């Protein structure tokens, strides 16, 4: 292989990118979000890589932009709404949000002068990990004022990384030929990698104890809406996504190689070197920089069905994120750094279900653990097998063993044994990550999509609980869309009923809290038998010839 | 004497064959036509002489052992056993038998034969035919005591009650003795533990209330009318005995659980601790809601850890500081120190004070106690308050203070409250709280208080001594 010297196995690659990103972020500074928007809301500045007005989509339609406004109301025309929100946040925190700030505009946190203030400020920071742009690794550089003004919510740099070092170089078209590792070294997160992207999303939407992104049960009990199941493809489609998949983009400049008469390219390369990009990190095409092995393995990631790929990779990554969250929390509890038990790590429905006696009435999925002990949530794991379907089935055995071990550790006694939980989570996380990496380098074409539908709608799987069924329904709809089915959105909705509450409250006008009135009753009324029939119907529609 | 009662002999053979403890002679020994198995009663309208047949025909206890053969029992056993091959565990079945089939408890373990995915995964200790021919789950001697030493004496003319008790008969006429007997299974004890694991496997919850349970037996095999005539407050005393015995049993059960968890008592399987069955069910089994914008359903308590149950202690928490200490220790953390809990639970009950407390309780004292009770914090307590008032109403009726028409009207109202407190249909053991609207505890408390006021008014108007 021509560039064998730089070839890094994909497993280590992801770790490497992560490490580089962490070190880069620790010291990197954030740029003004308005600087990003200057270009990214400007139709004149669009090019063949960026979709028109990516920034505008985020600015106007994306809930992430309003993440901080969930903590305080900015719409002064509705004083009642503001009061209710303030009261809710106060109940969750145990104090008024403003107590932690120096000013009415939420610009700066107070100095941690006394213990009481320090406690409040630290608590509010935990909220801002997800409700703003303030990752833990930025604490070193940003102590009282956030890296990005809170009113921007989860802004550009929350996902793409602090812009100081890559802001300038990324404006140069030849940047497309820089390796993700080199970009990460400058602080840019590799959102094009399905694994890295899924990890980013899952860190808030599932949780990450190490990054201090974790909703405690106490907060839920006080009124924080429950985190719903999270299916990557559906959620990003309904965000709505402000990017195009590589397949949608089609050929763009430098995708498959530099233009033959590229005297300008050399000039761009020189500028990139001056801006800190190592010369050997610049390849001859986007493809070569991002998918060095794909040519050898005969794959074309640029033509992959994007939503299908996200459903598969997301399934494994979300499972890994949840297993790590559980393990990390248990570890912290062992070290007496966290309270035990923490109910938020278990399946909500373990307790929050209608009580029934007898046999026919059981609404709880029966698993291989003693009844009556809260098990871990089932939904984060249900789509992980898709990655095994995509690679080869025997890979699943590397996951299923540790998974049973973790279930056992969690239910050996009520709430489980934290040190055993931690120990069992480690191999599971490793196996799931491996599975995700392996699945990344496979072909996501129509045949693969049909195979996945076949698996999801097959009779070998049962869907005893609502949240798991919703994951399945979401992913099937995404895959169906990739397969070009115009009726994909109509699947599982039974007309306009939407008994699984699959539609998300996307857009700035629709509220997550109000949507709870839809999906919580839907969860209480879920019937596995009905869903089984729906799956059979979906199979008939999506695989008319049975294949 | 044995020759005089041939059936007793037969019974003793039967007993030996079953390897029963020496004092048990078997139900057949009691069931002869000239003793307790007469086809027609000696006294009209009374079960006297036909106790065995009444028990067999209309007492659910007679079916307790047969229940263990039903597919649903076997499925529950399979779930609770968590066998790798899906089989039932003999140790778990023995636990079930402690209440369901006392004749089986002393059986030596038989060989277990497990077949995969079978509804009847193991050879039952007794063959099905054998059990059907002897449906002696909770039978005569389970409650009245092993009869070997008194079966021949108890129908003699000159034998005294005291003598019979010395021979091993249980004094079921003593309400507190009776209540304690019932509570052994219906609440539990150190050796009779129906816990949260079992409930999660499908076992109905235990919600014992003696007076209501007796009223639920379609036809009782004893006649309590003489006792009601002798004691005007009989129903209230029965209710009170149930309350005292429930609290005692709950403490003994908790002590047993805590001791097993502390490891001070040998146990085959590791004890579940915290034992969720000790908690208020609705502390955890709350519906998820959009906003925490009102009182929680069926409990107003929210302390981060679930409050200790009140079903068995409501209106009867034993006096003294130990129970209060116990409650605060139980509610201090998710997994309180089991040794400490065992110590406190042991200190709390004092069986000697039970009868003294029972003698203090009357219709008047119950109405007084409930008068200033205020809003109930738990659904359990709401149910118990209503049950207490139902007992008082019956006492008032027994003494003629309430006529049939008034009684019907009161009961119609009480049923409405019961419907709000409880279950949407008769076959449910749990109130529906996720899919149906629920009344607030404040409203329910007011309704219950109004029912109490009505009884107080009736008692006052008729010049009965219950008027406060």
JSON list of N, CA, C and O in Angstrom, two decimals, chain B residues 290-335:
[
{"chain": "B", "resi": 290, "resn": "UNK", "atom": "N", "xyz": [-45.62, 14.30, 32.76]},
{"chain": "B", "resi": 290, "resn": "UNK", "atom": "CA", "xyz": [-45.02, 15.40, 32.03]},
{"chain": "B", "resi": 290, "resn": "UNK", "atom": "C", "xyz": [-44.42, 16.43, 32.99]},
{"chain": "B", "resi": 290, "resn": "UNK", "atom": "O", "xyz": [-43.37, 16.99, 32.76]},
{"chain": "B", "resi": 291, "resn": "UNK", "atom": "N", "xyz": [-45.09, 16.66, 34.05]},
{"chain": "B", "resi": 291, "resn": "UNK", "atom": "CA", "xyz": [-44.60, 17.64, 35.02]},
{"chain": "B", "resi": 291, "resn": "UNK", "atom": "C", "xyz": [-44.90, 17.15, 36.41]},
{"chain": "B", "resi": 291, "resn": "UNK", "atom": "O", "xyz": [-45.90, 16.48, 36.64]},
{"chain": "B", "resi": 292, "resn": "UNK", "atom": "N", "xyz": [-44.06, 17.52, 37.33]},
{"chain": "B", "resi": 292, "resn": "UNK", "atom": "CA", "xyz": [-44.34, 17.17, 38.71]},
{"chain": "B", "resi": 292, "resn": "UNK", "atom": "C", "xyz": [-45.23, 18.27, 39.28]},
{"chain": "B", "resi": 292, "resn": "UNK", "atom": "O", "xyz": [-44.82, 19.04, 40.12]},
{"chain": "B", "resi": 293, "resn": "UNK", "atom": "N", "xyz": [-46.46, 18.33, 38.78]},
{"chain": "B", "resi": 293, "resn": "UNK", "atom": "CA", "xyz": [-47.25, 19.51, 39.10]},
{"chain": "B", "resi": 293, "resn": "UNK", "atom": "C", "xyz": [-48.41, 19.21, 40.03]},
{"chain": "B", "resi": 293, "resn": "UNK", "atom": "O", "xyz": [-49.40, 19.87, 40.03]},
{"chain": "B", "resi": 294, "resn": "UNK", "atom": "N", "xyz": [-48.29, 18.17, 40.81]},
{"chain": "B", "resi": 294, "resn": "UNK", "atom": "CA", "xyz": [-49.35, 17.91, 41.76]},
{"chain": "B", "resi": 294, "resn": "UNK", "atom": "C", "xyz": [-48.89, 16.86, 42.72]},
{"chain": "B", "resi": 294, "resn": "UNK", "atom": "O", "xyz": [-47.77, 16.39, 42.64]},
{"chain": "B", "resi": 295, "resn": "UNK", "atom": "N", "xyz": [-49.78, 16.45, 43.61]},
{"chain": "B", "resi": 295, "resn": "UNK", "atom": "CA", "xyz": [-49.39, 15.39, 44.52]},
{"chain": "B", "resi": 295, "resn": "UNK", "atom": "C", "xyz": [-49.14, 14.12, 43.72]},
{"chain": "B", "resi": 295, "resn": "UNK", "atom": "O", "xyz": [-49.77, 13.90, 42.69]},
{"chain": "B", "resi": 296, "resn": "UNK", "atom": "N", "xyz": [-48.24, 13.31, 44.19]},
{"chain": "B", "resi": 296, "resn": "UNK", "atom": "CA", "xyz": [-47.98, 12.07, 43.47]},
{"chain": "B", "resi": 296, "resn": "UNK", "atom": "C", "xyz": [-49.14, 11.11, 43.68]},
{"chain": "B", "resi": 296, "resn": "UNK", "atom": "O", "xyz": [-49.89, 11.23, 44.64]},
{"chain": "B", "resi": 297, "resn": "UNK", "atom": "N", "xyz": [-49.27, 10.18, 42.78]},
{"chain": "B", "resi": 297, "resn": "UNK", "atom": "CA", "xyz": [-50.41, 9.28, 42.85]},
{"chain": "B", "resi": 297, "resn": "UNK", "atom": "C", "xyz": [-50.24, 8.32, 44.02]},
{"chain": "B", "resi": 297, "resn": "UNK", "atom": "O", "xyz": [-49.24, 7.60, 44.12]},
{"chain": "B", "resi": 298, "resn": "UNK", "atom": "N", "xyz": [-51.20, 8.37, 44.91]},
{"chain": "B", "resi": 298, "resn": "UNK", "atom": "CA", "xyz": [-51.29, 7.43, 46.03]},
{"chain": "B", "resi": 298, "resn": "UNK", "atom": "C", "xyz": [-50.17, 7.53, 47.05]},
{"chain": "B", "resi": 298, "resn": "UNK", "atom": "O", "xyz": [-50.02, 6.68, 47.90]},
{"chain": "B", "resi": 299, "resn": "UNK", "atom": "N", "xyz": [-49.31, 8.49, 46.94]},
{"chain": "B", "resi": 299, "resn": "UNK", "atom": "CA", "xyz": [-48.40, 8.78, 48.04]},
{"chain": "B", "resi": 299, "resn": "UNK", "atom": "C", "xyz": [-47.97, 10.23, 47.90]},
{"chain": "B", "resi": 299, "resn": "UNK", "atom": "O", "xyz": [-47.73, 10.71, 46.80]},
{"chain": "B", "resi": 300, "resn": "UNK", "atom": "N", "xyz": [-47.92, 10.92, 49.01]},
{"chain": "B", "resi": 300, "resn": "UNK", "atom": "CA", "xyz": [-47.48, 12.30, 48.94]},
{"chain": "B", "resi": 300, "resn": "UNK", "atom": "C", "xyz": [-46.05, 12.41, 49.44]},
{"chain": "B", "resi": 300, "resn": "UNK", "atom": "O", "xyz": [-45.52, 13.48, 49.63]},
{"chain": "B", "resi": 301, "resn": "UNK", "atom": "N", "xyz": [-45.44, 11.25, 49.65]},
{"chain": "B", "resi": 301, "resn": "UNK", "atom": "CA", "xyz": [-44.09, 11.27, 50.21]},
{"chain": "B", "resi": 301, "resn": "UNK", "atom": "C", "xyz": [-43.05, 11.24, 49.11]},
{"chain": "B", "resi": 301, "resn": "UNK", "atom": "O", "xyz": [-43.11, 10.43, 48.20]},
{"chain": "B", "resi": 302, "resn": "UNK", "atom": "N", "xyz": [-42.09, 12.11, 49.19]},
{"chain": "B", "resi": 302, "resn": "UNK", "atom": "CA", "xyz": [-41.01, 12.15, 48.22]},
{"chain": "B", "resi": 302, "resn": "UNK", "atom": "C", "xyz": [-39.74, 12.54, 48.96]},
{"chain": "B", "resi": 302, "resn": "UNK", "atom": "O", "xyz": [-39.53, 13.69, 49.29]},
{"chain": "B", "resi": 303, "resn": "UNK", "atom": "N", "xyz": [-38.94, 11.56, 49.27]},
{"chain": "B", "resi": 303, "resn": "UNK", "atom": "CA", "xyz": [-37.78, 11.86, 50.10]},
{"chain": "B", "resi": 303, "resn": "UNK", "atom": "C", "xyz": [-36.49, 11.33, 49.49]},
{"chain": "B", "resi": 303, "resn": "UNK", "atom": "O", "xyz": [-35.47, 11.27, 50.15]},
{"chain": "B", "resi": 304, "resn": "UNK", "atom": "N", "xyz": [-36.56, 10.86, 48.28]},
{"chain": "B", "resi": 304, "resn": "UNK", "atom": "CA", "xyz": [-35.34, 10.32, 47.67]},
{"chain": "B", "resi": 304, "resn": "UNK", "atom": "C", "xyz": [-35.20, 8.84, 47.90]},
{"chain": "B", "resi": 304, "resn": "UNK", "atom": "O", "xyz": [-34.67, 8.13, 47.08]},
{"chain": "B", "resi": 305, "resn": "UNK", "atom": "N", "xyz": [-35.66, 8.37, 49.05]},
{"chain": "B", "resi": 305, "resn": "UNK", "atom": "CA", "xyz": [-35.73, 6.92, 49.27]},
{"chain": "B", "resi": 305, "resn": "UNK", "atom": "C", "xyz": [-37.19, 6.59, 49.57]},
{"chain": "B", "resi": 305, "resn": "UNK", "atom": "O", "xyz": [-37.91, 7.42, 50.10]},
{"chain": "B", "resi": 306, "resn": "UNK", "atom": "N", "xyz": [-37.62, 5.40, 49.19]},
{"chain": "B", "resi": 306, "resn": "UNK", "atom": "CA", "xyz": [-39.04, 5.10, 49.38]},
{"chain": "B", "resi": 306, "resn": "UNK", "atom": "C", "xyz": [-39.37, 4.96, 50.85]},
{"chain": "B", "resi": 306, "resn": "UNK", "atom": "O", "xyz": [-38.60, 4.37, 51.61]},
{"chain": "B", "resi": 307, "resn": "UNK", "atom": "N", "xyz": [-40.50, 5.50, 51.27]},
{"chain": "B", "resi": 307, "resn": "UNK", "atom": "CA", "xyz": [-40.89, 5.35, 52.67]},
{"chain": "B", "resi": 307, "resn": "UNK", "atom": "C", "xyz": [-41.25, 3.89, 52.99]},
{"chain": "B", "resi": 307, "resn": "UNK", "atom": "O", "xyz": [-41.68, 3.14, 52.11]},
{"chain": "B", "resi": 308, "resn": "UNK", "atom": "N", "xyz": [-41.05, 3.52, 54.21]},
{"chain": "B", "resi": 308, "resn": "UNK", "atom": "CA", "xyz": [-41.41, 2.19, 54.68]},
{"chain": "B", "resi": 308, "resn": "UNK", "atom": "C", "xyz": [-42.91, 2.02, 54.54]},
{"chain": "B", "resi": 308, "resn": "UNK", "atom": "O", "xyz": [-43.67, 2.98, 54.70]},
{"chain": "B", "resi": 309, "resn": "UNK", "atom": "N", "xyz": [-43.35, 0.81, 54.26]},
{"chain": "B", "resi": 309, "resn": "UNK", "atom": "CA", "xyz": [-44.77, 0.56, 54.01]},
{"chain": "B", "resi": 309, "resn": "UNK", "atom": "C", "xyz": [-45.63, 0.96, 55.20]},
{"chain": "B", "resi": 309, "resn": "UNK", "atom": "O", "xyz": [-45.17, 0.97, 56.35]},
{"chain": "B", "resi": 310, "resn": "UNK", "atom": "N", "xyz": [-46.90, 1.26, 54.93]},
{"chain": "B", "resi": 310, "resn": "UNK", "atom": "CA", "xyz": [-47.83, 1.58, 56.02]},
{"chain": "B", "resi": 310, "resn": "UNK", "atom": "C", "xyz": [-49.02, 0.64, 56.02]},
{"chain": "B", "resi": 310, "resn": "UNK", "atom": "O", "xyz": [-49.87, 0.75, 56.89]},
{"chain": "B", "resi": 311, "resn": "UNK", "atom": "N", "xyz": [-49.11, -0.27, 55.04]},
{"chain": "B", "resi": 311, "resn": "UNK", "atom": "CA", "xyz": [-50.28, -1.13, 55.00]},
{"chain": "B", "resi": 311, "resn": "UNK", "atom": "C", "xyz": [-50.47, -1.90, 56.31]},
{"chain": "B", "resi": 311, "resn": "UNK", "atom": "O", "xyz": [-51.56, -1.97, 56.85]},
{"chain": "B", "resi": 312, "resn": "UNK", "atom": "N", "xyz": [-49.39, -2.45, 56.81]},
{"chain": "B", "resi": 312, "resn": "UNK", "atom": "CA", "xyz": [-49.49, -3.30, 57.99]},
{"chain": "B", "resi": 312, "resn": "UNK", "atom": "C", "xyz": [-49.35, -2.53, 59.30]},
{"chain": "B", "resi": 312, "resn": "UNK", "atom": "O", "xyz": [-49.57, -3.09, 60.37]},
{"chain": "B", "resi": 313, "resn": "UNK", "atom": "N", "xyz": [-48.95, -1.29, 59.22]},
{"chain": "B", "resi": 313, "resn": "UNK", "atom": "CA", "xyz": [-48.75, -0.55, 60.47]},
{"chain": "B", "resi": 313, "resn": "UNK", "atom": "C", "xyz": [-49.76, 0.58, 60.64]},
{"chain": "B", "resi": 313, "resn": "UNK", "atom": "O", "xyz": [-49.89, 1.13, 61.72]},
{"chain": "B", "resi": 314, "resn": "UNK", "atom": "N", "xyz": [-50.48, 0.93, 59.56]},
{"chain": "B", "resi": 314, "resn": "UNK", "atom": "CA", "xyz": [-51.42, 2.05, 59.65]},
{"chain": "B", "resi": 314, "resn": "UNK", "atom": "C", "xyz": [-52.43, 1.80, 60.76]},
{"chain": "B", "resi": 314, "resn": "UNK", "atom": "O", "xyz": [-52.95, 0.69, 60.91]},
{"chain": "B", "resi": 315, "resn": "UNK", "atom": "N", "xyz": [-52.69, 2.81, 61.54]},
{"chain": "B", "resi": 315, "resn": "UNK", "atom": "CA", "xyz": [-53.66, 2.79, 62.65]},
{"chain": "B", "resi": 315, "resn": "UNK", "atom": "C", "xyz": [-53.29, 1.80, 63.75]},
{"chain": "B", "resi": 315, "resn": "UNK", "atom": "O", "xyz": [-54.09, 1.53, 64.63]},
{"chain": "B", "resi": 316, "resn": "UNK", "atom": "N", "xyz": [-52.11, 1.22, 63.68]},
{"chain": "B", "resi": 316, "resn": "UNK", "atom": "CA", "xyz": [-51.78, 0.23, 64.71]},
{"chain": "B", "resi": 316, "resn": "UNK", "atom": "C", "xyz": [-50.30, 0.22, 65.01]},
{"chain": "B", "resi": 316, "resn": "UNK", "atom": "O", "xyz": [-49.79, -0.76, 65.54]},
{"chain": "B", "resi": 317, "resn": "UNK", "atom": "N", "xyz": [-49.59, 1.24, 64.60]},
{"chain": "B", "resi": 317, "resn": "UNK", "atom": "CA", "xyz": [-48.16, 1.22, 64.85]},
{"chain": "B", "resi": 317, "resn": "UNK", "atom": "C", "xyz": [-47.95, 0.96, 66.34]},
{"chain": "B", "resi": 317, "resn": "UNK", "atom": "O", "xyz": [-48.53, 1.61, 67.19]},
{"chain": "B", "resi": 318, "resn": "UNK", "atom": "N", "xyz": [-47.14, -0.05, 66.68]},
{"chain": "B", "resi": 318, "resn": "UNK", "atom": "CA", "xyz": [-47.00, -0.40, 68.09]},
{"chain": "B", "resi": 318, "resn": "UNK", "atom": "C", "xyz": [-46.44, 0.79, 68.87]},
{"chain": "B", "resi": 318, "resn": "UNK", "atom": "O", "xyz": [-45.67, 1.59, 68.33]},
{"chain": "B", "resi": 319, "resn": "UNK", "atom": "N", "xyz": [-46.86, 0.90, 70.12]},
{"chain": "B", "resi": 319, "resn": "UNK", "atom": "CA", "xyz": [-46.39, 2.04, 70.91]},
{"chain": "B", "resi": 319, "resn": "UNK", "atom": "C", "xyz": [-44.91, 1.92, 71.23]},
{"chain": "B", "resi": 319, "resn": "UNK", "atom": "O", "xyz": [-44.32, 0.85, 71.09]},
{"chain": "B", "resi": 320, "resn": "UNK", "atom": "N", "xyz": [-44.33, 3.01, 71.66]},
{"chain": "B", "resi": 320, "resn": "UNK", "atom": "CA", "xyz": [-42.92, 2.98, 72.06]},
{"chain": "B", "resi": 320, "resn": "UNK", "atom": "C", "xyz": [-42.06, 3.70, 71.04]},
{"chain": "B", "resi": 320, "resn": "UNK", "atom": "O", "xyz": [-42.48, 4.01, 69.94]},
{"chain": "B", "resi": 321, "resn": "UNK", "atom": "N", "xyz": [-40.81, 3.93, 71.40]},
{"chain": "B", "resi": 321, "resn": "UNK", "atom": "CA", "xyz": [-39.94, 4.72, 70.54]},
{"chain": "B", "resi": 321, "resn": "UNK", "atom": "C", "xyz": [-39.25, 3.86, 69.49]},
{"chain": "B", "resi": 321, "resn": "UNK", "atom": "O", "xyz": [-38.86, 4.34, 68.44]},
{"chain": "B", "resi": 322, "resn": "UNK", "atom": "N", "xyz": [-39.14, 2.55, 69.76]},
{"chain": "B", "resi": 322, "resn": "UNK", "atom": "CA", "xyz": [-38.43, 1.69, 68.82]},
{"chain": "B", "resi": 322, "resn": "UNK", "atom": "C", "xyz": [-39.04, 1.71, 67.42]},
{"chain": "B", "resi": 322, "resn": "UNK", "atom": "O", "xyz": [-38.33, 1.83, 66.43]},
{"chain": "B", "resi": 323, "resn": "UNK", "atom": "N", "xyz": [-40.40, 1.61, 67.30]},
{"chain": "B", "resi": 323, "resn": "UNK", "atom": "CA", "xyz": [-40.97, 1.63, 65.94]},
{"chain": "B", "resi": 323, "resn": "UNK", "atom": "C", "xyz": [-40.68, 2.94, 65.21]},
{"chain": "B", "resi": 323, "resn": "UNK", "atom": "O", "xyz": [-40.43, 2.93, 64.01]},
{"chain": "B", "resi": 324, "resn": "UNK", "atom": "N", "xyz": [-40.71, 4.03, 65.93]},
{"chain": "B", "resi": 324, "resn": "UNK", "atom": "CA", "xyz": [-40.42, 5.31, 65.28]},
{"chain": "B", "resi": 324, "resn": "UNK", "atom": "C", "xyz": [-38.99, 5.35, 64.80]},
{"chain": "B", "resi": 324, "resn": "UNK", "atom": "O", "xyz": [-38.68, 5.81, 63.71]},
{"chain": "B", "resi": 325, "resn": "UNK", "atom": "N", "xyz": [-38.10, 4.85, 65.66]},
{"chain": "B", "resi": 325, "resn": "UNK", "atom": "CA", "xyz": [-36.70, 4.79, 65.28]},
{"chain": "B", "resi": 325, "resn": "UNK", "atom": "C", "xyz": [-36.52, 3.89, 64.07]},
{"chain": "B", "resi": 325, "resn": "UNK", "atom": "O", "xyz": [-35.75, 4.18, 63.17]},
{"chain": "B", "resi": 326, "resn": "UNK", "atom": "N", "xyz": [-37.27, 2.78, 64.10]},
{"chain": "B", "resi": 326, "resn": "UNK", "atom": "CA", "xyz": [-37.19, 1.82, 63.00]},
{"chain": "B", "resi": 326, "resn": "UNK", "atom": "C", "xyz": [-37.62, 2.48, 61.70]},
{"chain": "B", "resi": 326, "resn": "UNK", "atom": "O", "xyz": [-36.95, 2.38, 60.68]},
{"chain": "B", "resi": 327, "resn": "UNK", "atom": "N", "xyz": [-38.74, 3.21, 61.76]},
{"chain": "B", "resi": 327, "resn": "UNK", "atom": "CA", "xyz": [-39.22, 3.86, 60.56]},
{"chain": "B", "resi": 327, "resn": "UNK", "atom": "C", "xyz": [-38.20, 4.86, 60.03]},
{"chain": "B", "resi": 327, "resn": "UNK", "atom": "O", "xyz": [-37.90, 4.89, 58.84]},
{"chain": "B", "resi": 328, "resn": "UNK", "atom": "N", "xyz": [-37.63, 5.65, 60.93]},
{"chain": "B", "resi": 328, "resn": "UNK", "atom": "CA", "xyz": [-36.68, 6.65, 60.42]},
{"chain": "B", "resi": 328, "resn": "UNK", "atom": "C", "xyz": [-35.41, 5.97, 59.91]},
{"chain": "B", "resi": 328, "resn": "UNK", "atom": "O", "xyz": [-34.82, 6.44, 58.94]},
{"chain": "B", "resi": 329, "resn": "UNK", "atom": "N", "xyz": [-35.02, 4.85, 60.51]},
{"chain": "B", "resi": 329, "resn": "UNK", "atom": "CA", "xyz": [-33.84, 4.14, 59.98]},
{"chain": "B", "resi": 329, "resn": "UNK", "atom": "C", "xyz": [-34.15, 3.53, 58.62]},
{"chain": "B", "resi": 329, "resn": "UNK", "atom": "O", "xyz": [-33.31, 3.56, 57.71]},
{"chain": "B", "resi": 330, "resn": "UNK", "atom": "N", "xyz": [-35.35, 2.98, 58.48]},
{"chain": "B", "resi": 330, "resn": "UNK", "atom": "CA", "xyz": [-35.73, 2.37, 57.20]},
{"chain": "B", "resi": 330, "resn": "UNK", "atom": "C", "xyz": [-35.78, 3.41, 56.10]},
{"chain": "B", "resi": 330, "resn": "UNK", "atom": "O", "xyz": [-35.60, 3.10, 54.93]},
{"chain": "B", "resi": 331, "resn": "UNK", "atom": "N", "xyz": [-36.08, 4.65, 56.48]},
{"chain": "B", "resi": 331, "resn": "UNK", "atom": "CA", "xyz": [-36.26, 5.69, 55.47]},
{"chain": "B", "resi": 331, "resn": "UNK", "atom": "C", "xyz": [-35.05, 6.59, 55.34]},
{"chain": "B", "resi": 331, "resn": "UNK", "atom": "O", "xyz": [-35.08, 7.59, 54.63]},
{"chain": "B", "resi": 332, "resn": "UNK", "atom": "N", "xyz": [-33.97, 6.23, 56.05]},
{"chain": "B", "resi": 332, "resn": "UNK", "atom": "CA", "xyz": [-32.77, 7.09, 56.01]},
{"chain": "B", "resi": 332, "resn": "UNK", "atom": "C", "xyz": [-31.95, 6.85, 54.75]},
{"chain": "B", "resi": 332, "resn": "UNK", "atom": "O", "xyz": [-31.29, 7.75, 54.25]},
{"chain": "B", "resi": 333, "resn": "UNK", "atom": "N", "xyz": [-31.96, 5.63, 54.24]},
{"chain": "B", "resi": 333, "resn": "UNK", "atom": "CA", "xyz": [-31.19, 5.37, 53.03]},
{"chain": "B", "resi": 333, "resn": "UNK", "atom": "C", "xyz": [-31.80, 4.20, 52.29]},
{"chain": "B", "resi": 333, "resn": "UNK", "atom": "O", "xyz": [-32.68, 3.51, 52.80]},
{"chain": "B", "resi": 334, "resn": "UNK", "atom": "N", "xyz": [-31.32, 3.96, 51.07]},
{"chain": "B", "resi": 334, "resn": "UNK", "atom": "CA", "xyz": [-31.86, 2.87, 50.26]},
{"chain": "B", "resi": 334, "resn": "UNK", "atom": "C", "xyz": [-31.60, 1.52, 50.90]},
{"chain": "B", "resi": 334, "resn": "UNK", "atom": "O", "xyz": [-32.44, 0.65, 50.87]},
{"chain": "B", "resi": 335, "resn": "UNK", "atom": "N", "xyz": [-30.40, 1.35, 51.41]},
{"chain": "B", "resi": 335, "resn": "UNK", "atom": "CA", "xyz": [-30.06, 0.07, 52.00]},
{"chain": "B", "resi": 335, "resn": "UNK", "atom": "C", "xyz": [-29.58, 0.29, 53.43]},
{"chain": "B", "resi": 335, "resn": "UNK", "atom": "O", "xyz": [-28.39, 0.33, 53.69]}
]
